[in-house]
Tab-separated table of N, CA and C in Angstrom:
chain	number	residue	atom	x	y	z
A	1	MET	N	122.983	137.234	133.011
A	1	MET	CA	123.005	136.406	131.838
A	1	MET	C	121.769	135.501	131.837
A	2	LYS	N	121.130	135.411	130.669
A	2	LYS	CA	119.951	134.569	130.546
A	2	LYS	C	120.363	133.107	130.561
A	3	ASN	N	119.565	132.271	131.222
A	3	ASN	CA	119.876	130.850	131.293
A	3	ASN	C	119.790	130.211	129.916
A	4	LYS	N	120.832	129.486	129.540
A	4	LYS	CA	120.867	128.760	128.278
A	4	LYS	C	120.074	127.472	128.429
A	5	LYS	N	119.308	127.149	127.421
A	5	LYS	CA	118.565	125.895	127.432
A	5	LYS	C	119.553	124.755	127.180
A	6	ARG	N	119.641	123.826	128.108
A	6	ARG	CA	120.555	122.688	128.010
A	6	ARG	C	119.901	121.548	127.231
A	7	THR	N	120.680	120.882	126.393
A	7	THR	CA	120.197	119.710	125.669
A	7	THR	C	120.604	118.464	126.435
A	8	ILE	N	119.598	117.669	126.800
A	8	ILE	CA	119.829	116.473	127.596
A	8	ILE	C	119.338	115.253	126.823
A	9	LEU	N	120.222	114.284	126.673
A	9	LEU	CA	119.846	113.001	126.105
A	9	LEU	C	119.438	112.107	127.272
A	10	TYR	N	118.248	111.538	127.203
A	10	TYR	CA	117.731	110.747	128.322
A	10	TYR	C	117.366	109.356	127.815
A	11	ALA	N	118.125	108.348	128.230
A	11	ALA	CA	117.892	106.970	127.787
A	11	ALA	C	117.365	106.121	128.934
A	12	ASP	N	116.156	105.606	128.747
A	12	ASP	CA	115.532	104.727	129.736
A	12	ASP	C	114.513	103.878	128.996
A	13	ASP	N	114.609	102.557	129.114
A	13	ASP	CA	113.668	101.705	128.405
A	13	ASP	C	112.329	101.579	129.127
A	14	ASP	N	112.208	102.169	130.287
A	14	ASP	CA	110.936	102.207	131.017
A	14	ASP	C	110.191	103.471	130.586
A	15	ILE	N	109.366	103.348	129.570
A	15	ILE	CA	108.671	104.494	128.987
A	15	ILE	C	107.807	105.213	130.020
A	16	GLU	N	107.189	104.473	130.911
A	16	GLU	CA	106.339	105.107	131.927
A	16	GLU	C	107.150	106.009	132.852
A	17	PHE	N	108.404	105.663	133.094
A	17	PHE	CA	109.264	106.510	133.914
A	17	PHE	C	109.806	107.680	133.099
A	18	LEU	N	110.072	107.449	131.837
A	18	LEU	CA	110.678	108.458	130.977
A	18	LEU	C	109.762	109.661	130.746
A	19	LYS	N	108.475	109.423	130.546
A	19	LYS	CA	107.535	110.515	130.244
A	19	LYS	C	107.523	111.607	131.309
A	20	PRO	N	107.347	111.284	132.603
A	20	PRO	CA	107.331	112.357	133.612
A	20	PRO	C	108.664	113.107	133.701
A	21	CYS	N	109.785	112.398	133.523
A	21	CYS	CA	111.091	113.065	133.569
A	21	CYS	C	111.232	114.045	132.418
A	22	PHE	N	110.761	113.642	131.257
A	22	PHE	CA	110.785	114.497	130.076
A	22	PHE	C	110.004	115.788	130.353
A	23	ILE	N	108.819	115.657	130.908
A	23	ILE	CA	107.970	116.819	131.205
A	23	ILE	C	108.633	117.725	132.231
A	24	VAL	N	109.175	117.146	133.285
A	24	VAL	CA	109.826	117.932	134.336
A	24	VAL	C	110.991	118.729	133.764
A	25	LEU	N	111.847	118.070	133.008
A	25	LEU	CA	113.030	118.742	132.488
A	25	LEU	C	112.683	119.806	131.449
A	26	GLU	N	111.719	119.537	130.595
A	26	GLU	CA	111.352	120.512	129.559
A	26	GLU	C	110.588	121.697	130.143
A	27	HIS	N	109.601	121.411	130.990
A	27	HIS	CA	108.695	122.466	131.439
A	27	HIS	C	109.088	123.129	132.747
A	28	GLU	N	109.775	122.406	133.604
A	28	GLU	CA	110.130	122.989	134.896
A	28	GLU	C	111.585	123.415	134.980
A	29	ALA	N	112.443	122.881	134.108
A	29	ALA	CA	113.865	123.210	134.197
A	29	ALA	C	114.403	123.858	132.926
A	30	ASN	N	113.523	124.153	131.977
A	30	ASN	CA	113.923	124.847	130.751
A	30	ASN	C	115.038	124.125	129.999
A	31	CYS	N	114.906	122.800	129.888
A	31	CYS	CA	115.871	121.991	129.153
A	31	CYS	C	115.212	121.429	127.902
A	32	LEU	N	116.015	121.192	126.889
A	32	LEU	CA	115.559	120.478	125.703
A	32	LEU	C	115.934	119.025	125.914
A	33	VAL	N	114.932	118.145	125.945
A	33	VAL	CA	115.180	116.735	126.239
A	33	VAL	C	114.956	115.899	124.991
A	34	MET	N	115.906	115.027	124.736
A	34	MET	CA	115.789	114.081	123.634
A	34	MET	C	115.695	112.695	124.256
A	35	PRO	N	114.466	112.162	124.383
A	35	PRO	CA	114.287	110.866	125.041
A	35	PRO	C	114.593	109.694	124.113
A	36	TYR	N	115.192	108.667	124.684
A	36	TYR	CA	115.509	107.437	123.961
A	36	TYR	C	115.090	106.255	124.816
A	37	SER	N	114.408	105.299	124.197
A	37	SER	CA	114.107	104.055	124.904
A	37	SER	C	115.112	102.980	124.507
A	38	ASN	N	116.070	103.369	123.666
A	38	ASN	CA	117.063	102.440	123.148
A	38	ASN	C	118.424	103.142	123.149
A	39	GLY	N	119.348	102.655	123.946
A	39	GLY	CA	120.658	103.280	124.063
A	39	GLY	C	121.502	103.202	122.806
A	40	THR	N	121.305	102.149	122.029
A	40	THR	CA	122.056	102.009	120.787
A	40	THR	C	121.704	103.128	119.817
A	41	GLU	N	120.421	103.488	119.752
A	41	GLU	CA	119.991	104.595	118.887
A	41	GLU	C	120.571	105.921	119.368
A	42	LEU	N	120.646	106.110	120.674
A	42	LEU	CA	121.230	107.321	121.232
A	42	LEU	C	122.677	107.465	120.773
A	43	VAL	N	123.456	106.413	120.936
A	43	VAL	CA	124.877	106.456	120.547
A	43	VAL	C	125.000	106.675	119.044
A	44	ARG	N	124.169	106.013	118.263
A	44	ARG	CA	124.205	106.195	116.808
A	44	ARG	C	123.978	107.666	116.437
A	45	ASP	N	122.987	108.308	117.068
A	45	ASP	CA	122.699	109.717	116.777
A	45	ASP	C	123.877	110.617	117.158
A	46	VAL	N	124.533	110.323	118.287
A	46	VAL	CA	125.703	111.107	118.703
A	46	VAL	C	126.842	110.890	117.712
A	47	GLU	N	127.033	109.660	117.272
A	47	GLU	CA	128.071	109.377	116.269
A	47	GLU	C	127.814	110.147	114.973
A	48	GLN	N	126.534	110.397	114.679
A	48	GLN	CA	126.175	111.117	113.458
A	48	GLN	C	126.148	112.628	113.656
A	49	GLY	N	126.598	113.109	114.820
A	49	GLY	CA	126.763	114.542	115.026
A	49	GLY	C	125.765	115.222	115.940
A	50	LEU	N	124.874	114.471	116.564
A	50	LEU	CA	123.921	115.088	117.488
A	50	LEU	C	124.666	115.723	118.655
A	51	GLY	N	124.438	116.997	118.895
A	51	GLY	CA	125.067	117.694	120.005
A	51	GLY	C	124.225	117.594	121.269
A	52	TYR	N	124.886	117.639	122.414
A	52	TYR	CA	124.186	117.585	123.695
A	52	TYR	C	125.083	118.143	124.785
A	53	ASP	N	124.471	118.446	125.922
A	53	ASP	CA	125.219	118.961	127.064
A	53	ASP	C	125.420	117.911	128.155
A	54	LEU	N	124.463	116.989	128.283
A	54	LEU	CA	124.500	115.996	129.352
A	54	LEU	C	123.687	114.789	128.909
A	55	ALA	N	124.090	113.597	129.341
A	55	ALA	CA	123.317	112.380	129.074
A	55	ALA	C	122.921	111.743	130.397
A	56	ILE	N	121.672	111.316	130.463
A	56	ILE	CA	121.167	110.552	131.603
A	56	ILE	C	120.832	109.173	131.053
A	57	VAL	N	121.435	108.130	131.648
A	57	VAL	CA	121.320	106.781	131.107
A	57	VAL	C	120.942	105.807	132.215
A	58	ASP	N	119.923	105.010	131.955
A	58	ASP	CA	119.511	103.978	132.906
A	58	ASP	C	120.546	102.853	132.923
A	59	LEU	N	120.810	102.310	134.098
A	59	LEU	CA	121.807	101.252	134.264
A	59	LEU	C	121.440	99.995	133.483
A	60	SER	N	120.171	99.621	133.521
A	60	SER	CA	119.725	98.386	132.868
A	60	SER	C	118.806	98.710	131.696
A	61	MET	N	119.344	98.562	130.505
A	61	MET	CA	118.549	98.771	129.291
A	61	MET	C	118.382	97.417	128.611
A	62	ASP	N	117.298	97.258	127.853
A	62	ASP	CA	117.030	95.986	127.190
A	62	ASP	C	118.097	95.597	126.169
A	63	ASN	N	118.520	96.544	125.360
A	63	ASN	CA	119.401	96.208	124.249
A	63	ASN	C	120.888	96.360	124.552
A	64	GLU	N	121.235	97.194	125.525
A	64	GLU	CA	122.636	97.459	125.856
A	64	GLU	C	122.681	98.037	127.265
A	65	SER	N	123.675	97.677	128.048
A	65	SER	CA	123.722	98.158	129.429
A	65	SER	C	124.063	99.649	129.477
A	66	GLY	N	123.579	100.314	130.514
A	66	GLY	CA	123.885	101.726	130.712
A	66	GLY	C	125.375	102.010	130.752
A	67	PRO	N	126.171	101.219	131.476
A	67	PRO	CA	127.616	101.451	131.483
A	67	PRO	C	128.254	101.301	130.103
A	68	ASP	N	127.760	100.365	129.290
A	68	ASP	CA	128.296	100.227	127.930
A	68	ASP	C	127.972	101.470	127.105
A	69	ILE	N	126.761	101.965	127.245
A	69	ILE	CA	126.358	103.188	126.538
A	69	ILE	C	127.225	104.352	127.006
A	70	ALA	N	127.415	104.462	128.318
A	70	ALA	CA	128.236	105.542	128.874
A	70	ALA	C	129.672	105.472	128.350
A	71	ASN	N	130.234	104.279	128.305
A	71	ASN	CA	131.600	104.124	127.781
A	71	ASN	C	131.687	104.592	126.336
A	72	ARG	N	130.712	104.222	125.533
A	72	ARG	CA	130.717	104.627	124.122
A	72	ARG	C	130.572	106.141	123.989
A	73	LEU	N	129.725	106.747	124.838
A	73	LEU	CA	129.574	108.208	124.790
A	73	LEU	C	130.854	108.912	125.224
A	74	LYS	N	131.523	108.386	126.245
A	74	LYS	CA	132.772	109.003	126.721
A	74	LYS	C	133.876	108.927	125.678
A	75	ILE	N	133.892	107.871	124.890
A	75	ILE	CA	134.872	107.780	123.803
A	75	ILE	C	134.622	108.891	122.783
A	76	LEU	N	133.355	109.179	122.524
A	76	LEU	CA	132.998	110.211	121.546
A	76	LEU	C	133.175	111.623	122.092
A	77	HIS	N	132.803	111.809	123.373
A	77	HIS	CA	132.848	113.149	123.994
A	77	HIS	C	133.232	113.011	125.461
A	78	LYS	N	134.525	112.944	125.734
A	78	LYS	CA	134.965	112.721	127.112
A	78	LYS	C	134.608	113.868	128.051
A	79	ASP	N	134.327	115.049	127.502
A	79	ASP	CA	134.014	116.214	128.328
A	79	ASP	C	132.537	116.329	128.681
A	80	LYS	N	131.670	115.495	128.110
A	80	LYS	CA	130.231	115.587	128.377
A	80	LYS	C	129.865	114.731	129.590
A	81	PRO	N	129.172	115.328	130.567
A	81	PRO	CA	128.809	114.553	131.761
A	81	PRO	C	127.727	113.510	131.488
A	82	ILE	N	127.837	112.408	132.227
A	82	ILE	CA	126.872	111.314	132.133
A	82	ILE	C	126.391	110.976	133.537
A	83	VAL	N	125.065	110.925	133.690
A	83	VAL	CA	124.441	110.540	134.951
A	83	VAL	C	123.825	109.166	134.749
A	84	LEU	N	124.223	108.208	135.572
A	84	LEU	CA	123.677	106.859	135.525
A	84	LEU	C	122.527	106.779	136.519
A	85	THR	N	121.418	106.138	136.135
A	85	THR	CA	120.271	106.006	137.028
A	85	THR	C	119.860	104.539	137.143
A	86	SER	N	119.177	104.216	138.230
A	86	SER	CA	118.634	102.875	138.388
A	86	SER	C	117.577	102.877	139.482
A	87	GLY	N	116.601	102.011	139.303
A	87	GLY	CA	115.566	101.836	140.307
A	87	GLY	C	115.787	100.608	141.162
A	88	HIS	N	116.903	99.938	140.968
A	88	HIS	CA	117.199	98.725	141.725
A	88	HIS	C	118.177	99.051	142.849
A	89	LEU	N	117.836	98.676	144.057
A	89	LEU	CA	118.655	99.004	145.221
A	89	LEU	C	120.070	98.439	145.093
A	90	LYS	N	120.214	97.201	144.649
A	90	LYS	CA	121.537	96.599	144.507
A	90	LYS	C	122.354	97.299	143.422
A	91	ALA	N	121.667	97.934	142.508
A	91	ALA	CA	122.364	98.583	141.391
A	91	ALA	C	123.167	99.792	141.849
A	92	GLU	N	122.786	100.414	142.963
A	92	GLU	CA	123.530	101.585	143.421
A	92	GLU	C	124.988	101.236	143.678
A	93	TYR	N	125.236	100.098	144.303
A	93	TYR	CA	126.611	99.669	144.547
A	93	TYR	C	127.348	99.483	143.225
A	94	GLU	N	126.685	98.808	142.286
A	94	GLU	CA	127.299	98.564	140.981
A	94	GLU	C	127.532	99.876	140.237
A	95	ALA	N	126.581	100.788	140.316
A	95	ALA	CA	126.702	102.069	139.617
A	95	ALA	C	127.886	102.867	140.133
A	96	ARG	N	128.158	102.788	141.394
A	96	ARG	CA	129.282	103.545	141.962
A	96	ARG	C	130.613	103.118	141.341
A	97	LYS	N	130.733	101.848	140.933
A	97	LYS	CA	131.944	101.396	140.235
A	97	LYS	C	132.111	102.151	138.921
A	98	TYR	N	131.001	102.362	138.227
A	98	TYR	CA	131.066	102.994	136.912
A	98	TYR	C	131.341	104.486	136.990
A	99	ILE	N	131.022	105.090	138.113
A	99	ILE	CA	131.314	106.517	138.266
A	99	ILE	C	132.814	106.734	138.159
A	100	LYS	N	133.584	105.789	138.668
A	100	LYS	CA	135.041	105.903	138.584
A	100	LYS	C	135.539	105.701	137.151
A	101	LEU	N	134.771	105.004	136.321
A	101	LEU	CA	135.221	104.671	134.970
A	101	LEU	C	134.701	105.642	133.912
A	102	SER	N	133.385	105.737	133.762
A	102	SER	CA	132.862	106.523	132.650
A	102	SER	C	131.693	107.433	133.011
A	103	CYS	N	131.123	107.275	134.180
A	103	CYS	CA	129.971	108.088	134.568
A	103	CYS	C	130.394	109.137	135.586
A	104	ASP	N	129.690	110.240	135.569
A	104	ASP	CA	130.054	111.348	136.439
A	104	ASP	C	129.203	111.437	137.700
A	105	SER	N	128.036	110.791	137.685
A	105	SER	CA	127.151	110.863	138.834
A	105	SER	C	126.156	109.707	138.768
A	106	TYR	N	125.455	109.503	139.882
A	106	TYR	CA	124.440	108.457	139.971
A	106	TYR	C	123.200	109.020	140.651
A	107	LEU	N	122.029	108.660	140.129
A	107	LEU	CA	120.754	109.012	140.754
A	107	LEU	C	119.931	107.742	140.916
A	108	GLY	N	119.526	107.445	142.154
A	108	GLY	CA	118.637	106.313	142.375
A	108	GLY	C	117.206	106.717	142.068
A	109	LYS	N	116.463	105.815	141.434
A	109	LYS	CA	115.062	106.078	141.107
A	109	LYS	C	114.178	105.454	142.176
A	110	PRO	N	113.039	106.009	142.420
A	110	PRO	CA	112.546	107.261	141.849
A	110	PRO	C	113.184	108.459	142.536
A	111	TYR	N	113.290	109.551	141.828
A	111	TYR	CA	113.808	110.783	142.408
A	111	TYR	C	112.804	111.893	142.152
A	112	ASP	N	112.804	112.873	143.030
A	112	ASP	CA	111.852	113.962	142.846
A	112	ASP	C	112.448	115.039	141.946
A	113	THR	N	111.613	115.944	141.541
A	113	THR	CA	111.984	117.012	140.612
A	113	THR	C	113.190	117.794	141.066
A	114	ASP	N	113.205	118.181	142.332
A	114	ASP	CA	114.306	119.000	142.835
A	114	ASP	C	115.645	118.265	142.772
A	115	VAL	N	115.642	116.969	143.053
A	115	VAL	CA	116.875	116.182	143.001
A	115	VAL	C	117.395	116.112	141.565
A	116	LEU	N	116.504	115.917	140.627
A	116	LEU	CA	116.895	115.850	139.225
A	116	LEU	C	117.479	117.182	138.745
A	117	ILE	N	116.823	118.265	139.068
A	117	ILE	CA	117.302	119.589	138.666
A	117	ILE	C	118.629	119.911	139.347
A	118	ARG	N	118.769	119.563	140.614
A	118	ARG	CA	120.020	119.798	141.341
A	118	ARG	C	121.173	119.013	140.702
A	119	ALA	N	120.893	117.779	140.271
A	119	ALA	CA	121.935	116.964	139.625
A	119	ALA	C	122.412	117.633	138.336
A	120	ILE	N	121.504	118.183	137.579
A	120	ILE	CA	121.879	118.887	136.345
A	120	ILE	C	122.686	120.135	136.672
A	121	ASN	N	122.226	120.889	137.651
A	121	ASN	CA	122.906	122.129	138.028
A	121	ASN	C	124.327	121.898	138.524
A	122	ASN	N	124.596	120.741	139.100
A	122	ASN	CA	125.951	120.443	139.570
A	122	ASN	C	126.970	120.486	138.440
A	123	PHE	N	126.535	120.189	137.241
A	123	PHE	CA	127.435	120.191	136.089
A	123	PHE	C	127.516	121.534	135.381
A	124	PHE	N	126.531	122.400	135.610
A	124	PHE	CA	126.461	123.677	134.896
A	124	PHE	C	126.183	124.831	135.860
A	125	PRO	N	127.086	125.095	136.787
A	125	PRO	CA	126.817	126.136	137.789
A	125	PRO	C	126.678	127.536	137.176
A	126	GLU	N	127.296	127.767	135.998
A	126	GLU	CA	127.248	129.098	135.393
A	126	GLU	C	125.880	129.403	134.781
A	127	THR	N	125.131	128.382	134.378
A	127	THR	CA	123.788	128.581	133.809
A	127	THR	C	122.879	127.511	134.361
A	128	LYS	N	122.376	127.726	135.531
A	128	LYS	CA	121.561	126.739	136.213
A	128	LYS	C	120.209	126.554	135.553
A	129	ALA	N	119.760	125.296	135.547
A	129	ALA	CA	118.385	125.003	135.148
A	129	ALA	C	117.520	125.437	136.315
A	130	VAL	N	116.548	126.262	136.049
A	130	VAL	CA	115.727	126.829	137.119
A	130	VAL	C	114.328	126.276	137.030
A	131	LYS	N	113.840	125.770	138.146
A	131	LYS	CA	112.470	125.287	138.198
A	131	LYS	C	111.545	126.480	138.054
A	132	LYS	N	110.652	126.417	137.078
A	132	LYS	CA	109.746	127.543	136.794
A	132	LYS	C	108.648	127.617	137.829
């Protein structure tokens, strides 16, 4: 079976961090990435019918916290996985609390390409994102 291109919503207000992740996921993992620097806009688009397979959300966003965004997404689509990310060491402890509530996984930043692709594959074992 040919690998299906996964649609990933990626919310991170750190644009410099978002760009390389976008490139890695689109070009190395055959994913369609919809980047957002604003979590409120992401949720609005999902409320208006935007389809996706997985959301990656930064823990600390300027306009709304990552856990708040994750909670809103889970209300809309409880079956869609959400990965919470953060570059703050203390945030890992806090993020683990949210995994029990609304998030399905946590990735500490920075992470390398293989870790990111492996995290995606954990949710979609039948059609793995393959590094080209």
